[in-house]
Short mmCIF file of C-alpha atoms in Angstrom, two decimals:
data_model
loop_
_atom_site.label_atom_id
_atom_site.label_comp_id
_atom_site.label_asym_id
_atom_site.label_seq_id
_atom_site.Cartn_x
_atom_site.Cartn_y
_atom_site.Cartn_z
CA UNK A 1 -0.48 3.98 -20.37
CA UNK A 2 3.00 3.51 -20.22
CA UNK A 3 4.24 -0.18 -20.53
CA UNK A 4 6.88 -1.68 -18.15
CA UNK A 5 8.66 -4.70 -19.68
CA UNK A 6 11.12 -6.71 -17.29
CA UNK A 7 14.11 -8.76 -18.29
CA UNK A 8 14.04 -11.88 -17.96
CA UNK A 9 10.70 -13.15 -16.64
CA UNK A 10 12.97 -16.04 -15.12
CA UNK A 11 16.63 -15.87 -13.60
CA UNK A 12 18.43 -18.79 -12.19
CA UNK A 13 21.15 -18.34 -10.36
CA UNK A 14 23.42 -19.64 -6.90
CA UNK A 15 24.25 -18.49 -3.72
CA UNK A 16 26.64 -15.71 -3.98
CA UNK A 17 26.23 -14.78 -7.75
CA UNK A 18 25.74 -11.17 -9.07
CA UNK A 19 21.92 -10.68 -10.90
CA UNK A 20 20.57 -7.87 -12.68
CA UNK A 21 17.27 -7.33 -13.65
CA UNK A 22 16.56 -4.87 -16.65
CA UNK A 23 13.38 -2.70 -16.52
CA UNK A 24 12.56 -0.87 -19.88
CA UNK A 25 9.58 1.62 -20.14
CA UNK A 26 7.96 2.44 -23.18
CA UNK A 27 8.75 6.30 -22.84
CA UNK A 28 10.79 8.12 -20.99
CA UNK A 29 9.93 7.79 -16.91
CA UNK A 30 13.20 10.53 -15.81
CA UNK A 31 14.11 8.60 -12.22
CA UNK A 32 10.45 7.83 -11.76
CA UNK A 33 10.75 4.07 -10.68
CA UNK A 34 10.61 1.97 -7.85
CA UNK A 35 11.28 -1.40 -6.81
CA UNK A 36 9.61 -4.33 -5.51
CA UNK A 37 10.73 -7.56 -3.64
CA UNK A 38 7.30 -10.53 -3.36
CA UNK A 39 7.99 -14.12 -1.78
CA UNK A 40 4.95 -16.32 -2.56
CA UNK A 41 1.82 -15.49 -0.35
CA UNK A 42 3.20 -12.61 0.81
CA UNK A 43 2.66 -8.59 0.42
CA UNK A 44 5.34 -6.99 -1.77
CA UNK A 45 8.25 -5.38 -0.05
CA UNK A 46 9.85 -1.94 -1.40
CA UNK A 47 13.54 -1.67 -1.90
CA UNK A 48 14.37 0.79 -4.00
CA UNK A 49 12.37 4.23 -4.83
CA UNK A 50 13.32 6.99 -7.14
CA UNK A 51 15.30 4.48 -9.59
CA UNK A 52 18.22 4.65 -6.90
CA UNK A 53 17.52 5.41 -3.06
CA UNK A 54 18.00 2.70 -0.90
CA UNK A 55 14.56 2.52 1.43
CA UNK A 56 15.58 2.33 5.43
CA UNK A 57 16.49 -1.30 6.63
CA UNK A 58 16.82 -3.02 3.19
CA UNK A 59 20.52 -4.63 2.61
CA UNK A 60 22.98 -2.56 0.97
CA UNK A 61 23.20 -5.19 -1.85
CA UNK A 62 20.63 -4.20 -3.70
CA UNK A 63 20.66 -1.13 -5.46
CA UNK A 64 18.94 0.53 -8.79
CA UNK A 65 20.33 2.34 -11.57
CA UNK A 66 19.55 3.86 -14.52
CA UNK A 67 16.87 6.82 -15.92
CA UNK A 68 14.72 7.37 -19.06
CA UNK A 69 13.51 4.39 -20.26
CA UNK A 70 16.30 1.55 -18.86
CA UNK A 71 16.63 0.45 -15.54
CA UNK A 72 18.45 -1.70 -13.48
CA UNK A 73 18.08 -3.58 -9.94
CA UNK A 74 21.46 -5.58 -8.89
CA UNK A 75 21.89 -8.12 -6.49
CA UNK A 76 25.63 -7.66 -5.78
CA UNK A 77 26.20 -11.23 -3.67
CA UNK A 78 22.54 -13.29 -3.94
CA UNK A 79 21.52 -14.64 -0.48
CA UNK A 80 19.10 -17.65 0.42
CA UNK A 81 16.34 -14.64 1.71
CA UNK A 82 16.76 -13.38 -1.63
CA UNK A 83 14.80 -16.15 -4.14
CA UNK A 84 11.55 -14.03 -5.09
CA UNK A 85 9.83 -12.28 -7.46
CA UNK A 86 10.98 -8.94 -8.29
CA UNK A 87 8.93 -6.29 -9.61
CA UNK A 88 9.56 -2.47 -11.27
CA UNK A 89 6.90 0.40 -11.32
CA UNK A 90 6.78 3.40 -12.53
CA UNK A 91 4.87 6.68 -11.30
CA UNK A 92 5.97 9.40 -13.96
CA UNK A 93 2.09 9.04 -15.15
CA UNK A 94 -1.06 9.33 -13.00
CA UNK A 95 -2.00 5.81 -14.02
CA UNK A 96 1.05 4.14 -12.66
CA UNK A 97 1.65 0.82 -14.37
CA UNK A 98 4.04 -2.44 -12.92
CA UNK A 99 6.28 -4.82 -14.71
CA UNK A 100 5.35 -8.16 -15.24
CA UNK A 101 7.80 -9.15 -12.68
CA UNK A 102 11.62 -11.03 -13.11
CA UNK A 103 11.12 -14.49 -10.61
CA UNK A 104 14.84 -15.46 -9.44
CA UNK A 105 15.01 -19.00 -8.62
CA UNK A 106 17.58 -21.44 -7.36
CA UNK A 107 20.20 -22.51 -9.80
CA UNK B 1 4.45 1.70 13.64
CA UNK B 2 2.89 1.73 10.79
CA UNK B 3 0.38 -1.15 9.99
CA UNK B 4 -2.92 -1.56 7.30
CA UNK B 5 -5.38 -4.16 6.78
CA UNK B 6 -7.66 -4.97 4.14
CA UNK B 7 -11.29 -6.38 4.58
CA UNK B 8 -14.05 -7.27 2.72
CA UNK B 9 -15.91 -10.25 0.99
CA UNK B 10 -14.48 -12.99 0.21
CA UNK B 11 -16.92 -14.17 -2.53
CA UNK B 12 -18.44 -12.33 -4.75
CA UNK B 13 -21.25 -12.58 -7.71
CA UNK B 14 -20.46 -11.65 -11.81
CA UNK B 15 -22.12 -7.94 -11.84
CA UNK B 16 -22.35 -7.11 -8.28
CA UNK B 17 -20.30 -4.56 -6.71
CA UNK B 18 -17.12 -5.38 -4.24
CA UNK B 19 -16.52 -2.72 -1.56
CA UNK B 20 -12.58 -3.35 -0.07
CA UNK B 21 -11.66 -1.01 3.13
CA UNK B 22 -8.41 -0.52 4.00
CA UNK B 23 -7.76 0.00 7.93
CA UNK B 24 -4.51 2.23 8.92
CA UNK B 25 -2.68 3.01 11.80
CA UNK B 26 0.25 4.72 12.27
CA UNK B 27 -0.49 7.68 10.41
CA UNK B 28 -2.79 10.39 9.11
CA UNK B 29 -4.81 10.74 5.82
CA UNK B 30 -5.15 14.43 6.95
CA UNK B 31 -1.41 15.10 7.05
CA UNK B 32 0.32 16.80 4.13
CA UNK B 33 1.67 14.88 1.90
CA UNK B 34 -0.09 11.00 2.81
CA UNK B 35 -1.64 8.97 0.63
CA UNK B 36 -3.33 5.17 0.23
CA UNK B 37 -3.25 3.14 -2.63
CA UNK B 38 -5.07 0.10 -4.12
CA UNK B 39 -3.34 -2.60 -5.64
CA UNK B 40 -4.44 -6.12 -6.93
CA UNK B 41 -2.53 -9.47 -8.16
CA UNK B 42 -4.92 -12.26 -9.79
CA UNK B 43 -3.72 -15.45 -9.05
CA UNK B 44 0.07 -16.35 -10.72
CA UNK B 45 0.00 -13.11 -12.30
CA UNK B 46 1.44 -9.38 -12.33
CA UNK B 47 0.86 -6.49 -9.85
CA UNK B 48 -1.42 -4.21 -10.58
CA UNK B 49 -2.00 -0.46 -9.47
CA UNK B 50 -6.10 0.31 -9.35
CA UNK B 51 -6.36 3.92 -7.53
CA UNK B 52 -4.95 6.46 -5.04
CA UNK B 53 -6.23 8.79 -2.52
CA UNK B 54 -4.08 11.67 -1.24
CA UNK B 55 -4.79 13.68 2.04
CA UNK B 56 -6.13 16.65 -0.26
CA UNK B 57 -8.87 14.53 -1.62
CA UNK B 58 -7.07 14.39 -4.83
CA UNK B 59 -8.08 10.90 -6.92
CA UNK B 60 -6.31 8.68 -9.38
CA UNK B 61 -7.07 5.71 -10.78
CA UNK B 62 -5.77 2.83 -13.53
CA UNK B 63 -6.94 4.10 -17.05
CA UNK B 64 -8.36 1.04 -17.52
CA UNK B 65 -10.45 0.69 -14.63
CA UNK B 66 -11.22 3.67 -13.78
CA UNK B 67 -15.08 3.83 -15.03
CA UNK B 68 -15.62 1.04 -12.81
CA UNK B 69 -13.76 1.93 -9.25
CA UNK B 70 -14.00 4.58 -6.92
CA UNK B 71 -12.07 5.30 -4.12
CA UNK B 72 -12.92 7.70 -0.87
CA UNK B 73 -11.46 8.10 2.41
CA UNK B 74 -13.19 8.21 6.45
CA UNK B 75 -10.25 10.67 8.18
CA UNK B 76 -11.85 9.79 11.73
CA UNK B 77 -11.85 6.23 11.10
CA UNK B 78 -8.39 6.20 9.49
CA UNK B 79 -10.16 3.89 7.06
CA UNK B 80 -9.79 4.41 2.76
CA UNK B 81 -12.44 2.28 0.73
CA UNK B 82 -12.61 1.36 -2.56
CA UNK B 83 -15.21 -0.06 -4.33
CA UNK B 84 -15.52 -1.99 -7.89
CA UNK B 85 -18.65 -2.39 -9.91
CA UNK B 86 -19.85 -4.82 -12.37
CA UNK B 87 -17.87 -7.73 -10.66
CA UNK B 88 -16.20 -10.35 -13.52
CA UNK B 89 -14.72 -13.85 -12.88
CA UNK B 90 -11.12 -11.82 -14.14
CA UNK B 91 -11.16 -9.85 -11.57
CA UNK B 92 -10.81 -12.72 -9.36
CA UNK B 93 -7.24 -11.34 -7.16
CA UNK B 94 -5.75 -10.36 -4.13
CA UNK B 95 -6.07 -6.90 -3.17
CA UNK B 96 -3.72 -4.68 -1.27
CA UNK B 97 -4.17 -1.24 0.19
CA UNK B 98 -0.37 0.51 1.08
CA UNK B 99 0.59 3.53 2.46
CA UNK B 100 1.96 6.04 -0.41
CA UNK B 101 4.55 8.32 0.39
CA UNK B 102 6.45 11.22 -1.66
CA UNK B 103 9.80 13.67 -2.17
CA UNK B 104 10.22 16.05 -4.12
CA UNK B 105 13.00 16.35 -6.80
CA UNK B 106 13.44 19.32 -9.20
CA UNK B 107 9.98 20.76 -8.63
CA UNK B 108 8.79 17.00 -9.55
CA UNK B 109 7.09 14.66 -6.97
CA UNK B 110 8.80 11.58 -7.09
CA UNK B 111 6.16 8.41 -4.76
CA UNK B 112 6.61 4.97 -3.19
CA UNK B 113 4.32 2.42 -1.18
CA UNK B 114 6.47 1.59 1.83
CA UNK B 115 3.82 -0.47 3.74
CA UNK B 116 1.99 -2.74 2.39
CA UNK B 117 -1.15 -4.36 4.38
CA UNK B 118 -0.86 -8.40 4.07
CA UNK B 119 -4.27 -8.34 1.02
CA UNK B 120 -7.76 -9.81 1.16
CA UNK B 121 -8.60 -12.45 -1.25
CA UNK B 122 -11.79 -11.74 -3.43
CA UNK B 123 -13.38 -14.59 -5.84
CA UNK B 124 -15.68 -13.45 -8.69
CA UNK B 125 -18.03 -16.48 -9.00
CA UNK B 126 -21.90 -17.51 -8.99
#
């Protein structure tokens, strides 16, 4: 299976600041990644498919970047709504495999 | 609008077998291009992906699992059920079901889960 390994498991950060969350895969996925937002006790929430493409009604301050094997999700200005755990998949194999999730908490 | 809910047992035994179904609405599992998937989270830890069902009866399912699970779908019920044998205390989690969509790009499928249904709680315990 291919393994997903997020950067860092834990982020702190403020109100305002700039994250980014690195997603490697162990071989090379082309633009075959997605994003996930999950607040405790909740469902997970997509915001980001095909490594870049913004999915319909999520802010315009996250986006994704990157293909291969390195990936990116930015918060460009974090907001309160945005403390969560954030998780990358990939689907470039039939057996589609997550992260192991980045948690950004209040600095 | 799009909505799916997961039932099931709450509790079950080491070895028995867990049947999950997954109740849409919103959509079609006999339109091109749909597909369900199962997902499960154990308790403070990772997501993970257990099987998919697309609207051509096409199966997939986590390498590691996959000798245990199967997965089928009920078009006329909108329903997609998966069931798990030989039940272990591990395998204690919340399960999701979510609606799978796809694109294509360069002759390549790319996928997503857009909706999520809100996950049923199973216990493995005697």
């Amino acid at each position: 299976d291919i393994q997903m390994t997020q950067s860092p498991s834990t982020l702190s950060a403020s109100v305002g600041d700039r994250v980014t969350i690195t997603c490697r895969a162990s071989q090379n996925i082309s633009s075959w990644l997605a994003w996930y937002q999950q607040k405790p006790g909740k469902a997970p929430k997509l915001l980001i498919y095909k490594a870049s493409s913004l999915e319909s009604g999520v802010p315009s301050r996250f986006s994704g970047s990157g293909s291969g094997t390195e990936f990116t999700l930015t918060i460009s200005s974090l907001q309160p709504d945005d403390f969560a755990t954030y998780y990358c998949q990939q689907y470039n194999s039939y057996a589609w495999t997550f992260g192991q999730g980045t948690k950004v908490e209040i600095k | 609008q799009v909505t799916l809910k997961e039932s099931g047992p709450a509790l079950v035994k080491p070895t028995q077998t867990l049947t999950l179904t997954c109740t849409f609405s919103g959509f079609s599992l006999s339109t091109s291009a749909m597909r369900v998937s199962w997902i499960r989270q154990p308790p403070g830890k990772p997501l993970e992906w257990l099987a998919r069902i697309d609207w051509d009866d096409d199966k997939f399912y986590s390498t590691s699992l996959k000798t245990r699970l199967t997965i089928s779908k009920d078009t006329s019920k909108n329903q997609v059920v998966l069931t798990m044998t030989n039940m272990d205390p591990v395998d204690t989690a919340t399960y999701y079901c979510a609606r799978t969509l796809s694109g294509k790009l360069e002759l390549r499928s790319y996928y997503y889960m857009d909706v999520w249904g809100k996950g049923t709680t199973v216990t493995v315990s005697s």
